[in-house]
Coordinates of C-alpha atoms in Angstrom, one line a residue:
Chain K
M1 CA -10.4 18.0 -13.2
L2 CA -7.5 18.2 -15.9
V3 CA -6.3 21.2 -17.7
D4 CA -5.0 21.6 -21.2
R5 CA -1.8 23.2 -20.4
Q6 CA 0.1 23.7 -23.8
G7 CA -1.4 21.0 -25.4
Q8 CA -0.5 18.5 -22.4
A9 CA -3.4 17.3 -20.1
M10 CA -2.4 17.9 -16.6
R11 CA -4.1 16.8 -13.5
L12 CA -6.0 19.7 -11.1
G13 CA -6.8 19.4 -7.6
D14 CA -8.8 21.6 -5.1
G15 CA -6.5 24.9 -5.1
S16 CA -4.7 24.2 -8.3
W17 CA -4.0 27.5 -10.3
V18 CA -5.0 27.8 -14.2
H19 CA -4.3 30.8 -16.7
L20 CA -7.0 32.3 -18.2
D21 CA -6.4 30.7 -21.6
E22 CA -6.3 27.1 -20.2
P23 CA -9.5 25.2 -20.7
V24 CA -10.2 22.5 -18.1
Y25 CA -12.0 19.4 -18.7
F26 CA -14.1 17.1 -16.3
R27 CA -14.4 13.5 -15.2
M28 CA -17.5 12.9 -13.0
C29 CA -17.6 9.9 -10.7
V30 CA -20.9 8.8 -8.6
V31 CA -22.0 5.6 -6.9
P32 CA -24.6 4.5 -7.8
A33 CA -26.0 5.9 -11.0
A34 CA -27.5 9.2 -10.9
T35 CA -28.4 12.2 -13.0
L36 CA -25.4 14.9 -12.2
T37 CA -25.3 18.5 -12.6
L38 CA -22.0 20.4 -12.8
S39 CA -21.8 24.0 -12.2
V40 CA -19.3 26.9 -11.3
D41 CA -19.5 29.6 -9.0
G42 CA -17.2 32.4 -10.3
P43 CA -16.7 36.2 -10.6
R44 CA -20.0 35.9 -12.9
G45 CA -21.9 34.1 -10.4
R46 CA -23.4 30.8 -10.9
E47 CA -23.1 29.1 -14.3
L48 CA -24.4 25.5 -15.2
L49 CA -22.2 23.7 -17.1
T50 CA -23.9 20.4 -17.9
E51 CA -26.5 18.2 -16.8
Q52 CA -26.1 14.4 -17.5
A53 CA -27.1 11.0 -16.7
A54 CA -24.0 9.0 -15.3
P55 CA -23.9 5.4 -14.9
S56 CA -22.3 3.9 -11.7
G57 CA -18.5 4.8 -11.8
C58 CA -16.7 7.7 -13.8
V59 CA -17.8 9.5 -16.9
D60 CA -16.4 12.4 -18.8
A61 CA -18.7 15.6 -18.8
R62 CA -20.2 16.0 -22.3
L63 CA -22.5 18.2 -24.1
E64 CA -24.4 16.7 -27.1
G65 CA -21.9 14.0 -27.2
A66 CA -18.8 16.0 -27.4
L67 CA -16.1 16.3 -24.7
L68 CA -17.0 19.6 -22.8
A69 CA -14.7 22.1 -21.8
Y70 CA -14.7 25.1 -19.8
T71 CA -12.5 28.3 -20.5
F72 CA -12.2 31.4 -18.1
D73 CA -12.7 35.0 -19.1
R74 CA -11.9 36.5 -15.6
P75 CA -9.4 35.9 -13.0
G76 CA -10.2 34.8 -9.6
P77 CA -11.6 31.7 -7.7
H78 CA -13.8 29.4 -9.4
R79 CA -15.6 26.8 -7.6
F80 CA -16.6 23.9 -9.5
V81 CA -19.7 21.9 -7.9
L82 CA -21.0 18.7 -8.6
L83 CA -24.6 17.9 -7.4
D84 CA -26.9 14.7 -7.8
E85 CA -30.4 15.0 -8.8
N86 CA -31.4 15.8 -5.1
T87 CA -29.1 18.7 -5.2
R88 CA -26.8 17.0 -2.9
E89 CA -23.2 18.2 -3.1
L90 CA -21.1 15.1 -4.4
D91 CA -17.8 16.8 -4.8
A92 CA -16.3 20.4 -4.9
L93 CA -13.1 22.0 -6.0
T94 CA -11.9 25.5 -6.5
L95 CA -9.5 26.5 -8.8
E96 CA -7.7 30.0 -8.7
V97 CA -7.5 31.6 -12.3
R98 CA -4.6 33.8 -12.9
Chain Q
M1 CA -31.8 19.7 -20.3
S2 CA -32.8 22.6 -18.6
P3 CA -33.4 26.0 -20.6
W4 CA -30.7 27.7 -18.8
L5 CA -28.1 25.2 -19.8
L6 CA -29.5 25.3 -23.4
A7 CA -29.0 28.9 -23.5
V8 CA -25.3 28.4 -22.1
G9 CA -24.8 25.9 -24.8
L10 CA -26.1 27.8 -27.6
S11 CA -24.0 31.0 -26.6
T12 CA -20.5 29.2 -25.8
A13 CA -20.4 26.1 -27.9
P14 CA -18.5 26.9 -30.9
T15 CA -16.3 24.3 -32.8
A16 CA -13.2 26.8 -32.8
W17 CA -12.7 28.3 -29.3
A18 CA -10.4 31.2 -30.0
G19 CA -12.4 34.0 -28.1
A20 CA -14.7 31.7 -26.8
R21 CA -15.4 31.6 -23.2
G22 CA -17.6 29.5 -20.7
V23 CA -18.6 25.7 -21.8
V24 CA -16.9 24.8 -25.1
T25 CA -16.8 21.5 -27.2
G26 CA -14.9 20.5 -30.0
L27 CA -11.6 21.6 -28.7
P28 CA -8.4 19.4 -29.8
T29 CA -8.1 16.8 -27.2
P30 CA -5.1 17.4 -25.4
D31 CA -2.1 14.9 -25.1
G32 CA -2.2 12.6 -22.5
L33 CA -5.8 12.8 -21.5
A34 CA -6.3 9.2 -20.9
E35 CA -3.1 8.8 -19.0
A36 CA -3.8 11.7 -16.7
Y37 CA -7.3 10.1 -15.6
A38 CA -5.5 6.9 -15.4
P39 CA -5.4 5.6 -11.9
R40 CA -2.0 6.5 -10.2
R41 CA -0.2 4.9 -7.0
V42 CA 1.3 7.8 -5.1
A43 CA 3.4 7.7 -1.7
L44 CA 4.5 10.2 0.7
V45 CA 7.5 8.8 2.6
V46 CA 8.6 10.6 5.6
G47 CA 11.7 9.5 7.9
I48 CA 12.5 12.3 10.5
D49 CA 15.5 11.5 12.5
R50 CA 16.9 14.9 13.5
Y51 CA 15.1 16.8 16.4
D52 CA 15.8 20.1 17.9
D53 CA 14.3 19.3 21.4
P54 CA 17.3 17.6 23.3
A55 CA 14.6 15.7 25.2
L56 CA 13.7 13.7 21.9
G57 CA 17.3 13.1 20.9
T58 CA 17.9 11.6 17.3
L59 CA 16.9 8.3 15.8
R60 CA 19.4 6.5 14.1
F61 CA 17.6 5.0 11.1
A62 CA 14.2 6.8 10.6
A63 CA 15.7 8.8 7.5
K64 CA 17.5 5.6 6.3
D65 CA 14.0 3.6 6.4
A66 CA 12.2 6.5 4.4
H67 CA 14.7 6.1 2.0
D68 CA 15.0 2.5 1.7
V69 CA 11.1 2.6 1.4
A70 CA 10.7 5.2 -1.2
R71 CA 13.3 3.3 -3.3
A72 CA 11.3 0.2 -3.2
L73 CA 8.1 1.9 -4.1
E74 CA 9.5 3.7 -6.9
D75 CA 11.4 0.8 -8.1
P76 CA 9.5 -0.5 -11.2
T77 CA 10.5 -3.9 -10.6
A78 CA 9.1 -3.6 -7.2
G79 CA 6.5 -1.2 -5.9
G80 CA 6.2 0.4 -9.2
F81 CA 4.4 3.7 -7.6
D82 CA 4.0 6.7 -10.2
V83 CA 4.9 9.1 -7.5
V84 CA 6.8 9.0 -4.7
S85 CA 7.5 12.0 -2.7
L86 CA 10.3 11.6 0.1
L87 CA 11.0 14.0 3.0
S88 CA 13.8 12.9 5.4
S89 CA 16.0 13.8 8.1
D90 CA 14.8 17.1 9.2
V91 CA 11.3 17.9 8.6
S92 CA 9.1 20.1 10.7
R93 CA 5.6 19.7 11.2
A94 CA 4.6 22.6 8.8
A95 CA 6.8 20.8 6.1
F96 CA 5.1 17.7 6.7
W97 CA 1.6 19.1 6.2
S98 CA 2.4 21.1 3.6
A99 CA 4.1 17.9 1.7
F100 CA 0.9 16.1 2.4
E101 CA -1.3 18.7 1.0
A102 CA 0.7 19.1 -2.2
V103 CA 0.9 15.3 -2.7
T104 CA -2.7 14.6 -2.4
R105 CA -4.3 17.7 -3.9
T106 CA -4.4 16.2 -7.5
L107 CA -5.4 12.7 -6.3
H108 CA -8.4 11.1 -8.1
R109 CA -10.8 8.6 -6.8
D110 CA -9.5 5.7 -8.4
D111 CA -5.7 6.4 -7.1
T112 CA -3.7 4.7 -4.3
F113 CA -2.2 6.8 -1.9
V114 CA 0.4 5.7 0.7
V115 CA 1.7 7.6 3.6
Y116 CA 4.8 6.2 5.3
I117 CA 6.1 7.8 8.5
A118 CA 9.2 6.7 10.6
A119 CA 9.7 8.9 13.4
H120 CA 9.4 9.4 17.1
G121 CA 6.1 8.7 18.8
T122 CA 4.8 10.1 21.9
L123 CA 1.5 10.6 23.6
D124 CA -0.4 13.0 25.7
L125 CA -2.6 11.4 28.8
R126 CA -4.0 14.7 30.2
D127 CA -7.2 14.5 28.4
G128 CA -7.7 10.8 27.4
T129 CA -4.6 9.2 25.4
E130 CA -3.7 11.0 22.3
L131 CA -1.1 9.8 20.1
Y132 CA 1.4 11.8 18.2
V133 CA 4.4 11.6 15.7
M134 CA 7.0 14.3 16.0
G135 CA 8.5 16.6 13.5
S136 CA 11.8 18.0 14.0
D137 CA 10.6 21.0 15.4
G138 CA 8.2 19.2 18.0
R139 CA 8.7 19.7 21.8
L140 CA 8.4 17.1 24.3
D141 CA 6.9 19.7 26.6
A142 CA 4.2 21.0 24.2
V143 CA 3.3 17.8 22.6
A144 CA -0.5 19.1 21.6
H145 CA 0.7 22.3 20.1
T146 CA 3.9 21.0 18.2
G147 CA 3.2 17.3 17.3
I148 CA 1.4 15.8 14.8
A149 CA -1.6 14.3 16.0
L150 CA -2.4 10.9 14.9
E151 CA -6.0 11.5 14.9
R152 CA -5.8 14.5 12.6
L153 CA -3.5 12.6 10.4
E154 CA -6.2 9.7 10.4
D155 CA -8.9 12.4 9.4
A156 CA -6.7 14.0 6.9
L157 CA -6.1 10.7 5.0
A158 CA -9.7 10.0 5.4
A159 CA -10.5 13.0 3.3
V160 CA -8.1 12.5 0.6
P161 CA -10.0 11.7 -2.8
A162 CA -8.0 8.6 -3.5
R163 CA -10.3 5.8 -2.8
R164 CA -7.5 3.4 -1.8
R165 CA -5.5 4.7 1.2
V166 CA -2.7 3.0 3.3
L167 CA -1.0 4.5 6.5
V168 CA 2.1 2.9 7.5
L169 CA 3.9 4.2 10.8
D170 CA 6.9 2.9 12.2
A171 CA 6.7 4.7 15.5
C172 CA 5.7 3.9 19.0
H173 CA 4.2 5.8 22.0
T174 CA 5.7 3.9 24.9
G175 CA 8.9 6.1 25.8
Q176 CA 11.2 3.5 24.4
G177 CA 12.4 2.7 20.9
R178 CA 11.1 5.3 18.6
S179 CA 9.3 7.2 21.4
R180 CA 10.0 9.7 24.1
V181 CA 7.5 10.7 26.8
S182 CA 7.3 13.8 28.7
P183 CA 8.0 13.4 32.6
S184 CA 4.6 14.2 33.2
D185 CA 3.2 11.7 31.2
L186 CA 5.7 9.0 32.4
V187 CA 4.1 9.8 36.0
L188 CA 0.8 9.2 34.7
M189 CA 1.8 6.2 32.7
E190 CA 3.4 4.7 36.0
A191 CA 0.3 5.2 37.6
F192 CA -1.9 3.2 35.4
R193 CA -2.7 -0.3 36.6
G194 CA -1.7 -2.0 33.5
P195 CA -1.4 -0.7 29.9
V196 CA -2.2 2.7 29.1
P197 CA -5.7 2.9 27.7
P198 CA -6.0 3.0 24.0
P199 CA -7.3 6.3 22.3
T200 CA -10.9 6.3 21.1
A201 CA -10.5 4.1 18.1
A202 CA -10.7 6.2 14.9
R203 CA -13.0 4.8 12.3
V204 CA -11.2 3.2 9.5
S205 CA -12.6 4.3 6.2
A206 CA -13.7 1.8 3.3
A207 CA -10.5 0.8 1.3
E208 CA -8.2 1.8 3.9
V209 CA -5.5 -0.1 5.6
R210 CA -3.4 1.3 8.6
L211 CA -0.2 -0.6 9.5
Y212 CA 1.4 0.0 12.8
S213 CA 5.0 -1.3 13.3
A214 CA 4.1 -1.3 17.2
H215 CA 1.2 -2.0 19.4
L216 CA 0.2 0.9 21.7
N217 CA 2.0 -0.4 24.8
Q218 CA 5.2 -2.0 23.0
P219 CA 8.2 -0.3 21.6
A220 CA 9.2 0.1 17.6
L221 CA 12.7 -0.8 17.7
E222 CA 15.6 0.1 15.5
D223 CA 18.3 -2.4 15.0
K224 CA 21.9 -2.0 14.2
Q225 CA 22.7 -5.2 12.4
L226 CA 19.4 -4.4 10.1
Q227 CA 20.3 -0.8 9.8
N228 CA 16.6 -0.1 9.7
G229 CA 13.7 0.0 12.0
V230 CA 13.0 -3.8 12.5
Y231 CA 9.5 -3.7 11.1
T232 CA 10.2 -1.3 8.1
H233 CA 13.3 -3.7 7.3
F234 CA 10.9 -6.6 6.7
F235 CA 8.5 -4.3 5.2
V236 CA 11.0 -3.1 2.4
E237 CA 11.6 -6.9 1.8
A238 CA 8.0 -7.6 1.3
I239 CA 7.4 -4.7 -1.3
R240 CA 10.8 -6.0 -3.0
G241 CA 8.7 -9.2 -3.9
A242 CA 9.6 -11.5 -0.7
A243 CA 5.9 -11.4 0.1
D244 CA 4.8 -12.0 -3.5
L245 CA 4.1 -15.5 -2.2
H246 CA 1.9 -16.6 -5.1
G247 CA 4.7 -15.5 -7.5
D248 CA 2.1 -13.4 -9.5
G249 CA 4.1 -10.2 -9.5
L250 CA 1.8 -8.5 -6.9
V251 CA 2.1 -8.0 -3.2
E252 CA -1.1 -7.0 -1.4
V253 CA -0.8 -4.5 1.5
L254 CA -2.0 -7.0 4.0
E255 CA 0.5 -9.8 2.6
A256 CA 3.0 -7.3 3.1
H257 CA 2.2 -6.7 6.7
H258 CA 1.7 -10.3 7.6
W259 CA 5.2 -10.8 6.1
A260 CA 6.7 -7.9 8.2
R261 CA 4.7 -8.6 11.2
D262 CA 5.7 -12.3 11.4
R263 CA 9.6 -11.6 11.0
T264 CA 9.4 -8.5 13.4
L265 CA 7.9 -10.7 16.0
D266 CA 10.4 -13.5 15.3
Y267 CA 13.3 -10.9 15.2
T268 CA 12.6 -9.2 18.3
G269 CA 11.4 -12.2 20.3
G270 CA 7.9 -11.0 20.6
T271 CA 9.1 -7.5 21.9
Q272 CA 7.4 -5.8 19.2
V273 CA 4.1 -6.6 18.2
P274 CA 3.0 -4.9 14.8
W275 CA -0.8 -4.5 14.4
M276 CA -3.1 -3.2 11.8
E277 CA -6.7 -2.0 11.1
S278 CA -8.4 -2.1 7.7
K279 CA -11.6 -2.0 6.0
L280 CA -11.5 -3.8 2.7
V281 CA -14.9 -4.3 1.3
G282 CA -15.8 -7.2 -0.9
R283 CA -13.0 -8.4 -3.0
E284 CA -11.4 -4.9 -3.1
A285 CA -7.5 -5.5 -2.9
L286 CA -4.8 -3.0 -2.3
Y287 CA -1.7 -3.7 -3.6
I288 CA 1.8 -2.3 -2.4
A289 CA 3.9 -3.8 -5.0
G290 CA 3.0 -4.8 -8.9
D291 CA 0.4 -3.6 -11.2
P292 CA -2.7 -5.5 -11.1
A293 CA -3.3 -4.7 -14.8
Q294 CA -0.1 -6.7 -15.4
R295 CA -0.9 -9.7 -12.9
K296 CA 1.2 -12.5 -14.0
A297 CA 0.0 -16.5 -13.8
A298 CA 0.5 -17.5 -10.3
E299 CA 3.8 -19.7 -10.2
R300 CA 3.6 -21.0 -6.5
A301 CA 1.1 -22.5 -4.1
L302 CA 0.4 -20.7 -0.9
V303 CA 0.5 -22.4 2.7
L304 CA -1.6 -20.7 4.9
G305 CA -4.3 -20.9 7.7
L306 CA -2.0 -20.8 10.7
E307 CA -4.4 -18.5 12.5
A308 CA -6.6 -21.7 12.8
L309 CA -3.7 -23.4 14.7
P310 CA -2.8 -23.3 18.3
A311 CA 0.4 -21.0 18.8
S312 CA 2.5 -23.9 19.5
A313 CA 2.0 -25.7 16.2
V314 CA 4.9 -26.6 14.1
I315 CA 4.4 -26.9 10.4
T316 CA 6.8 -28.8 8.4
V317 CA 6.6 -29.1 4.5
D318 CA 8.9 -31.5 2.7
G319 CA 10.8 -31.8 6.2
A320 CA 11.6 -28.2 6.4
V321 CA 10.0 -26.3 9.7
R322 CA 8.3 -23.2 8.1
G323 CA 5.5 -20.9 8.5
A324 CA 3.0 -19.6 6.1
G325 CA 4.5 -19.1 2.7
A326 CA 4.9 -20.3 -0.7
V327 CA 5.6 -23.8 -1.9
E328 CA 6.5 -24.9 -5.4
P329 CA 3.8 -26.8 -7.0
G330 CA 3.6 -30.4 -7.0
K331 CA 3.4 -33.4 -4.4
R332 CA 4.4 -32.1 -0.9
M333 CA 4.6 -33.9 2.7
V334 CA 2.9 -31.6 5.1
Q335 CA 3.0 -32.3 8.9
V336 CA 1.7 -30.3 11.6
E337 CA 2.7 -31.1 15.1
V338 CA 1.1 -29.4 18.4
D339 CA 3.1 -30.2 21.5
G340 CA 5.0 -32.9 20.0
Q341 CA 2.0 -34.8 18.7
A342 CA 1.3 -34.7 14.8
I343 CA -2.3 -33.9 14.1
V344 CA -1.4 -33.9 10.4
D345 CA 0.9 -36.1 8.2
T346 CA 0.1 -36.6 5.0
S347 CA 1.1 -35.9 1.2
V348 CA -0.8 -33.2 -0.6
R349 CA -0.7 -32.4 -4.5
V350 CA -1.0 -28.7 -5.1
T351 CA -0.9 -26.5 -8.1
A352 CA 0.1 -23.1 -9.0
G353 CA -2.0 -20.5 -7.3
E354 CA -3.6 -22.9 -4.8
H355 CA -4.4 -22.1 -1.1
L356 CA -3.3 -24.9 0.9
D357 CA -5.0 -24.4 4.4
V358 CA -3.3 -26.3 6.9
G359 CA -5.7 -24.8 9.4
R360 CA -8.5 -26.8 7.7
I361 CA -6.6 -29.9 7.0
A362 CA -6.2 -29.8 10.8
R363 CA -9.7 -29.0 11.7
A364 CA -10.9 -31.7 9.1
R365 CA -8.7 -34.4 10.7
H366 CA -10.5 -33.5 14.1
R367 CA -13.7 -34.7 12.6
H368 CA -13.7 -38.5 13.6
L369 CA -17.6 -39.6 13.7
L370 CA -18.9 -40.7 10.4
A371 CA -22.6 -41.4 10.2
T372 CA -24.0 -43.0 7.0
L373 CA -27.3 -43.9 5.1
D374 CA -26.6 -47.2 3.7
A375 CA -28.5 -49.2 0.5
G376 CA -27.4 -52.8 0.2
V377 CA -28.3 -55.1 -2.9
R378 CA -27.5 -59.0 -3.2
P379 CA -28.7 -61.9 -5.4
P380 CA -32.3 -63.2 -4.4
S381 CA -32.3 -66.0 -1.9
E382 CA -34.5 -67.9 0.5
W383 CA -32.7 -66.6 3.4
V384 CA -32.4 -62.6 2.9
A385 CA -34.1 -60.2 0.9
P386 CA -32.1 -58.7 -2.2
V387 CA -32.6 -54.9 -0.9
S388 CA -31.7 -53.9 2.5
A389 CA -31.3 -50.3 3.7
G390 CA -29.4 -49.3 7.1
L391 CA -27.6 -46.8 9.3
T392 CA -23.9 -46.9 10.1
G393 CA -22.1 -45.1 12.7
E394 CA -18.3 -45.1 12.8
W395 CA -15.7 -43.7 15.1
V396 CA -12.4 -42.8 13.0
P397 CA -9.7 -42.0 15.6
R398 CA -7.9 -38.4 15.1
D399 CA -5.8 -38.7 12.0
A400 CA -2.2 -37.6 11.4
G401 CA -2.3 -39.3 8.1
G402 CA -1.7 -42.9 6.7
V403 CA -3.7 -45.7 8.1
R404 CA -6.7 -44.9 10.3
P405 CA -8.4 -48.0 12.2
V406 CA -12.4 -47.9 11.9
L407 CA -14.7 -49.2 14.7
G408 CA -18.5 -48.8 14.3
L409 CA -22.0 -50.3 14.5
T410 CA -24.3 -50.9 11.5
A411 CA -28.1 -51.8 11.6
G412 CA -30.0 -52.9 8.5
Y413 CA -33.2 -53.7 7.6
S414 CA -34.2 -56.2 4.7
V415 CA -36.9 -55.2 2.3
D416 CA -39.2 -58.2 2.1
D417 CA -42.4 -59.6 3.1
L418 CA -41.3 -60.2 6.6
P419 CA -39.1 -58.1 8.9
A420 CA -35.4 -59.1 8.8
G421 CA -32.1 -57.3 9.2
V422 CA -28.6 -57.3 10.6
L423 CA -27.0 -55.7 13.7
A424 CA -23.4 -55.8 13.6
M425 CA -20.0 -54.4 14.8
R426 CA -17.8 -53.2 12.4
T427 CA -13.9 -52.7 12.1
G428 CA -11.6 -51.9 9.5
M429 CA -8.4 -50.1 8.4
L430 CA -8.8 -47.1 6.0
W431 CA -6.1 -45.1 4.1
P432 CA -6.1 -42.1 4.2
M433 CA -9.4 -40.2 3.5
S434 CA -9.3 -36.7 5.0
A435 CA -10.2 -33.5 3.9
E436 CA -7.3 -33.1 1.7
A437 CA -7.2 -36.6 0.6
P438 CA -10.5 -37.0 -1.0
L439 CA -10.3 -40.8 -1.8
G440 CA -9.9 -43.6 0.9
V441 CA -9.7 -47.4 0.4
G442 CA -9.4 -50.2 3.1
P443 CA -10.9 -53.6 4.3
V444 CA -13.9 -53.7 6.7
A445 CA -15.2 -56.4 8.5
E446 CA -18.4 -57.0 10.4
V447 CA -19.5 -59.5 12.9
G448 CA -22.9 -59.8 14.2
L449 CA -26.4 -61.0 14.4
Q450 CA -28.7 -61.4 11.3
W451 CA -32.1 -61.7 12.5
R452 CA -35.5 -62.3 11.0
V453 CA -39.3 -62.8 11.8
A454 CA -40.2 -66.3 10.5
P455 CA -43.2 -68.7 10.4
I456 CA -42.9 -71.5 12.9
Y457 CA -42.1 -74.9 11.6
L458 CA -42.2 -78.0 13.8
P459 CA -39.2 -79.8 14.1
E460 CA -38.2 -82.9 12.3
G461 CA -39.7 -85.8 13.7
D462 CA -42.8 -84.5 14.8
D463 CA -45.6 -83.8 12.2
P464 CA -43.5 -81.4 9.8
G465 CA -44.8 -78.4 8.3
L466 CA -46.1 -75.1 9.1
L467 CA -47.6 -74.8 12.5
S468 CA -49.7 -72.1 11.5
A469 CA -49.6 -69.1 9.2
D470 CA -50.0 -66.8 11.9
E471 CA -47.5 -68.3 14.3
K472 CA -44.0 -66.6 14.0
E473 CA -40.9 -66.2 15.9
L474 CA -38.1 -64.1 15.9
Q475 CA -34.7 -66.1 14.8
G476 CA -31.3 -65.0 14.9
A477 CA -28.0 -66.3 13.5
P478 CA -24.5 -65.1 13.5
S479 CA -23.3 -63.5 10.6
A480 CA -20.1 -61.9 9.3
R481 CA -19.4 -59.6 6.5
L482 CA -16.1 -58.8 4.6
A483 CA -16.0 -56.0 2.2
M484 CA -13.4 -53.4 0.4
S485 CA -14.5 -49.8 1.4
L486 CA -13.9 -47.3 -1.3
R487 CA -14.8 -43.9 -0.3
H488 CA -14.6 -40.2 -1.7
N489 CA -15.3 -37.1 0.3
R490 CA -15.8 -33.6 -0.4
G491 CA -15.1 -32.0 2.7
A492 CA -17.2 -33.5 5.4
L493 CA -19.6 -35.0 3.0
V494 CA -18.8 -38.8 2.4
W495 CA -19.7 -41.2 -0.3
A496 CA -18.9 -44.8 -0.1
A497 CA -19.1 -48.1 -2.1
E498 CA -18.5 -51.5 -0.3
P499 CA -18.2 -54.7 -2.5
G500 CA -18.0 -57.8 -0.4
A501 CA -19.5 -61.1 0.9
S502 CA -21.7 -61.8 3.5
T503 CA -22.1 -65.1 5.6
F504 CA -24.6 -66.2 8.3
R505 CA -25.6 -69.4 9.5
T506 CA -28.8 -71.2 8.6
D507 CA -30.5 -74.7 9.1
E508 CA -28.5 -76.0 6.5
G509 CA -24.9 -74.4 7.4
W510 CA -23.3 -71.2 6.4
A511 CA -24.8 -69.2 3.5
I512 CA -22.5 -67.1 1.7
M513 CA -23.7 -64.4 -0.7
P514 CA -22.1 -61.3 -2.6
E515 CA -23.3 -58.0 -1.4
L516 CA -22.8 -54.3 -2.7
R517 CA -23.4 -51.7 -0.2
L518 CA -23.5 -48.0 -1.2
S519 CA -23.3 -45.2 1.4
T520 CA -23.4 -41.5 2.2
G521 CA -22.9 -39.5 5.1
W522 CA -21.3 -36.8 7.0
L523 CA -18.1 -36.7 8.9
W524 CA -18.5 -34.8 12.2

C-alpha cells in the first residue's frame, strides 16, 4: 500500500499511520491468477473496495479502469484485507488513521 | 461486480475528491508512485560488541564488522542497497527487535531483505539445543529470557513480506571466539560424547538464504590482522566485487558465501567452517551486490566444479595454482593433479561468461571405454563385399591430456551372398579427444583375420573346378588395416570417420584396397 503524503507516494506497512486527508493506494499480488476482493474493516464496519480479476503477479487496484484510492472519514484502526475467490485471506494490513 | 460494490462505487466515485470519502478514482497520481512500488533492497546491519554482563565480556570487531558491511551494502558501486539501517556497539534486545520491525514494516513482495548480525552467540541445552545471539543487555545466566532466540529470528525473517530474504550471522555457539556459554551449559557440553546435537532444523522458506560464519561446534573467530571477524572480512570483500567472478557487475549471495567460505577455511586452517542453508526455486537468484537490471555482459569465464573433485585436487590454470574463480577469456592450460598424479592436462579455449567445469573434465577423462557401431565401404572386388558392418570396442587409458594410446577389438561382417568378415586387434594413438576437446585425430592399425565362407575348389593339378555348389568351407587369411581416425565427440557421444586401406592375403598374393569406415558410439 502507498499513501499520497503531500503529493508524494510513500510506502505503508502493517501498523503504519496516515492522516485523515491522505488517500491510500493498493497494489495486490497473487500467484497464480485469481479474482481478488479488497475490503476494509474500519469504524464504519466492513466496506468492499473492489473485486477484480488479477493475473499471476502484482496489479494495481482499479475501479472501472481508473486507479482506485481510498480516503478516510474517521480516525482509528482500519484493517485492509485481500481475499481470493474462496474467501481465503491472502494478505492483511492495519493502518492507524489519525 | 457485486451490487454492494456498485453501490459503494456510485456513491464514492467522484473525479474531484474534495470532501469525498471511501473509494475514489480520478485523483491526481502522486509523484513517485512507480518508484515507491519498485523493488527495493533493504538491509538491517547489526554489530554488538559491548555487553553489560561481565561474563560475556566485549568483542573487538563486531561493531566494525557491521560498519564495514553497511558501507559495502550502501556503496552504489558495490552492494547498491536502497536502505541500510545500522545498529552498532551497544544494542539491546528490545532495540534490535524494534529496528527489525521498523525496517521490515514497509517491505513489499518483490523487495530483497538482508539482516546481518555480528555478536556473541550462545546456547541453552536445558531443553534440547536452543541457539541465541546476545544483545548488549543479555545475561549469560538468563539466556532464554534475555537473548535473541535464533528460532524466533528465523521465524520473523520468514514472516517478512519481502520475497527474497537473507540472514547472515557472524557469531557462534561454542564458548570460544564470538561465543560465551554459561557454566551449567559448559558442563552439559562436556558431558556429550561428541559434538553438541544440532537444534531441530528450522525450515528454510522459499527464496531464503541463511549464511552462518561457523558451524555449530566451531568458533567464529575475530582476527587482529584483518581487523574483522574472519568470515565478515571476506564477505565484505565479496560484496565489494571480489566475488563478481564473471565480471557482470553482480554478486549472487551464494557466490559471496562461497568466496568468504573458501577464504575463511584457508585463513583459519579449517578451524572455522562456514555453512549455509538455502531454498532457491528454479532460476531464482538473490543478489547481494549489483542491480540485475543493470547487468553487464560477462567479461570473464568461470572455473568451477571443484566440489566434484577430491579435496586433495590441485587445479592449475596457466601454471598458477588456484581454486574456483574467474579467468580471462582465451586459450588456457588447465591441469588437475590428485595426489601427485595428473588427471587433467589440457588446453581449453574459454569465452566470456562460460563456465569451465573442471570436475566435468576430470569425470570425462575417467571414461576410457568406447563402444562403436561401424559401417565400412570399399570398391567392389572379387575378394570382399563393398559394404560391411561391425562392432568395435576400445580401451583408452585414463587421459591426462595429449596423446592417448588406444587398444581395441573389432569384428566386422561383409554384406554379400556368402558370409565373410574380419576379426582384428586394433591399436593406435589419438590426440587428444576428451569432453573439453571435442576433436581428436590419430593413426590406428588393425591386425587380424579375414574370414569368409567360400565354395570348395579342387587344387590345381587335379580336375580343376567347383567340387560342388553345396560344398563350402570356412577360409581364413591374415589381414591388416591402416587408417587415420578422425573423431568428434559431444560429451560421451562419439562420431568417427576412418579413411584408410586394408590388405589381406589371397591365393594370388596380398590384396590392397581403400576403405572408409564410419562409426558412432559411446564413451563409458
